[in-house]
PDB file of C-alpha atoms in Angstrom:
ATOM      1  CA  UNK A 524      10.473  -0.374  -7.344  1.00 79.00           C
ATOM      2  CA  UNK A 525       7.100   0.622  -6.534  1.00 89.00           C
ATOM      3  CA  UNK A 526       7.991   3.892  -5.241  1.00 88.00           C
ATOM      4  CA  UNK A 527       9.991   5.117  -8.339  1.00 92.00           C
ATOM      5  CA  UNK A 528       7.182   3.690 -10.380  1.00 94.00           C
ATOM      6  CA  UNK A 529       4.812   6.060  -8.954  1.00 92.00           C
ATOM      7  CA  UNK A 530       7.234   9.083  -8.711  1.00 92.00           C
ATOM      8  CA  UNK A 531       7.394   8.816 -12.444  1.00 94.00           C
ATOM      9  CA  UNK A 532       3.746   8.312 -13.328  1.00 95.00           C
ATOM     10  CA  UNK A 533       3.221  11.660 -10.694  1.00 93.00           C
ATOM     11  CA  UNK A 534       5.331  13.381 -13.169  1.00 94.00           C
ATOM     12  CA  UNK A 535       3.840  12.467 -15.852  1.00 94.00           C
ATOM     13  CA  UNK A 536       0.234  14.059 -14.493  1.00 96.00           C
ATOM     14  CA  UNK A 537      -0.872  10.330 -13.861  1.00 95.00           C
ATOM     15  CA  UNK A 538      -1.671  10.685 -10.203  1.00 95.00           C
ATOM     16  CA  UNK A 539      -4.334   8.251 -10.153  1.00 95.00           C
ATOM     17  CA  UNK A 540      -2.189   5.457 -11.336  1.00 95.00           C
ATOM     18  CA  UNK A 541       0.520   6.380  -9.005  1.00 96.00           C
ATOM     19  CA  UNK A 542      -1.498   5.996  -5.917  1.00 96.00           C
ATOM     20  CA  UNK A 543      -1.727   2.296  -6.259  1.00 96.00           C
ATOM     21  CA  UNK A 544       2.114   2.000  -6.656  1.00 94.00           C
ATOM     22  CA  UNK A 545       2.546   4.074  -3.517  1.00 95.00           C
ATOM     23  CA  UNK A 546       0.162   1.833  -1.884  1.00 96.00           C
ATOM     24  CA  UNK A 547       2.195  -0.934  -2.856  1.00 95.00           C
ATOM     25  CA  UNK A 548       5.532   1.070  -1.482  1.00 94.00           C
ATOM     26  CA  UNK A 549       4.072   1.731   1.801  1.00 95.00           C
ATOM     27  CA  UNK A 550       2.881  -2.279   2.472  1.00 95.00           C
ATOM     28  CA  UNK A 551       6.006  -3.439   1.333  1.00 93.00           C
ATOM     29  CA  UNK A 552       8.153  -1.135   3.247  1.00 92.00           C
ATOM     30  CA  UNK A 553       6.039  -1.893   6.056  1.00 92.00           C
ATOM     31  CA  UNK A 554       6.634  -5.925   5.686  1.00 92.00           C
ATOM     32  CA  UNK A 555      10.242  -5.506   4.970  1.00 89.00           C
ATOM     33  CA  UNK A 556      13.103  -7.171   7.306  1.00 87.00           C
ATOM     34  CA  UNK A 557      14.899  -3.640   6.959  1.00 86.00           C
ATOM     35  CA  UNK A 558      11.959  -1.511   8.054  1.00 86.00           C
ATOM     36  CA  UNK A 559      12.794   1.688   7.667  1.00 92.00           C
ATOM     37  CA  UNK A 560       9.799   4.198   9.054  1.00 94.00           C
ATOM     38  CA  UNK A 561      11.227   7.253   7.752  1.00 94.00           C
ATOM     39  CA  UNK A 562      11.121   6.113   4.442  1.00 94.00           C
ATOM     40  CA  UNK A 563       7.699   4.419   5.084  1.00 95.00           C
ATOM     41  CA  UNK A 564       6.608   7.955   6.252  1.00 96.00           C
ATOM     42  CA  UNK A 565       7.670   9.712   2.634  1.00 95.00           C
ATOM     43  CA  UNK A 566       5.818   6.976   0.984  1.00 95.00           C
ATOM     44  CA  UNK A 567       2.702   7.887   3.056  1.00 97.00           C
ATOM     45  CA  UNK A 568       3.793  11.719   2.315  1.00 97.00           C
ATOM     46  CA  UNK A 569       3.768  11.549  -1.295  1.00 96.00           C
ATOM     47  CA  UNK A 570       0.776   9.124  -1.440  1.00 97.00           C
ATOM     48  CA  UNK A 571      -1.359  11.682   0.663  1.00 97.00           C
ATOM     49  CA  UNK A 572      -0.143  14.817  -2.494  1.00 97.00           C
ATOM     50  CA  UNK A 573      -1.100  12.215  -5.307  1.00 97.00           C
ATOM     51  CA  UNK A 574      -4.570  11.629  -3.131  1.00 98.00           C
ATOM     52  CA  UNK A 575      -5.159  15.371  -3.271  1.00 97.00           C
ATOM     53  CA  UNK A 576      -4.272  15.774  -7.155  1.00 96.00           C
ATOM     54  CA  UNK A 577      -7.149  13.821  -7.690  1.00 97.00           C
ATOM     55  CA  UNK A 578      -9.600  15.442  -5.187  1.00 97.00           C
ATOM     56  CA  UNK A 579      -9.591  12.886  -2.246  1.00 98.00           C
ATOM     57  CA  UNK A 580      -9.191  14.965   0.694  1.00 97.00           C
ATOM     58  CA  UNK A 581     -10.180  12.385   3.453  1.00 98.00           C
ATOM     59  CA  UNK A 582      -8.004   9.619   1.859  1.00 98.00           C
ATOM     60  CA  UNK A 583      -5.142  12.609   1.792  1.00 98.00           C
ATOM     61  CA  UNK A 584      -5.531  13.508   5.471  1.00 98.00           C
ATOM     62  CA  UNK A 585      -5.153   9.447   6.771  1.00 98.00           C
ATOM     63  CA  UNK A 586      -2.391   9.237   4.531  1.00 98.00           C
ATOM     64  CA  UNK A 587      -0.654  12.438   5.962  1.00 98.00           C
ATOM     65  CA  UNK A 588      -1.843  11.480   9.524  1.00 98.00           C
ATOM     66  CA  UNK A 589       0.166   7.737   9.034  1.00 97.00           C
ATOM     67  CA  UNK A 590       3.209   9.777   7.765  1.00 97.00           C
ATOM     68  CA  UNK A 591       3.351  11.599  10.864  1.00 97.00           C
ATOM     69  CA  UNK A 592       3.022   8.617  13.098  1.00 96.00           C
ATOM     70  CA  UNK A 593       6.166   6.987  11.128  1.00 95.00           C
ATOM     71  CA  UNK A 594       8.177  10.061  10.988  1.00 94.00           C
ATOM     72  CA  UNK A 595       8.021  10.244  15.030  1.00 90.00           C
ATOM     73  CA  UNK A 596       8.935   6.449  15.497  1.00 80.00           C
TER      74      UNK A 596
END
């Protein structure tokens, strides 16, 4: 699972290598039959901290901005 993938690599200081994997989390939760947008929204949560490990504040904010859409659906 992408997700896990990128929870790993996060712990293993590899935050810009986990952001893709998030990515891929958050379109395929997003395209799944079983959407679930709470879970969507802690993909986008955890994508936004890995965007700030490596300096990208903007990308950070969208991604905490889309969590808080999905967390209030």
């Amino acid at each position: 699972e992408c997700f896990a993938v990128a929870s790993m690599l996060v712990k293993l200081q590899r935050p810009q290598e986990a952001i893709k994997h998030y990515q891929n989390a958050v379109q395929f939760g997003q395209k799944s039959s079983v959407r679930d947008d709470k879970m969507i929204a802690t993909y986008y949560v955890d994508l936004g901290k890995a965007f700030l490990k490596v300096g990208e504040t903007s990308q950070a904010k969208t991604a905490f901005q889309s969590a808080l859409r999905y967390a209030e659906k």
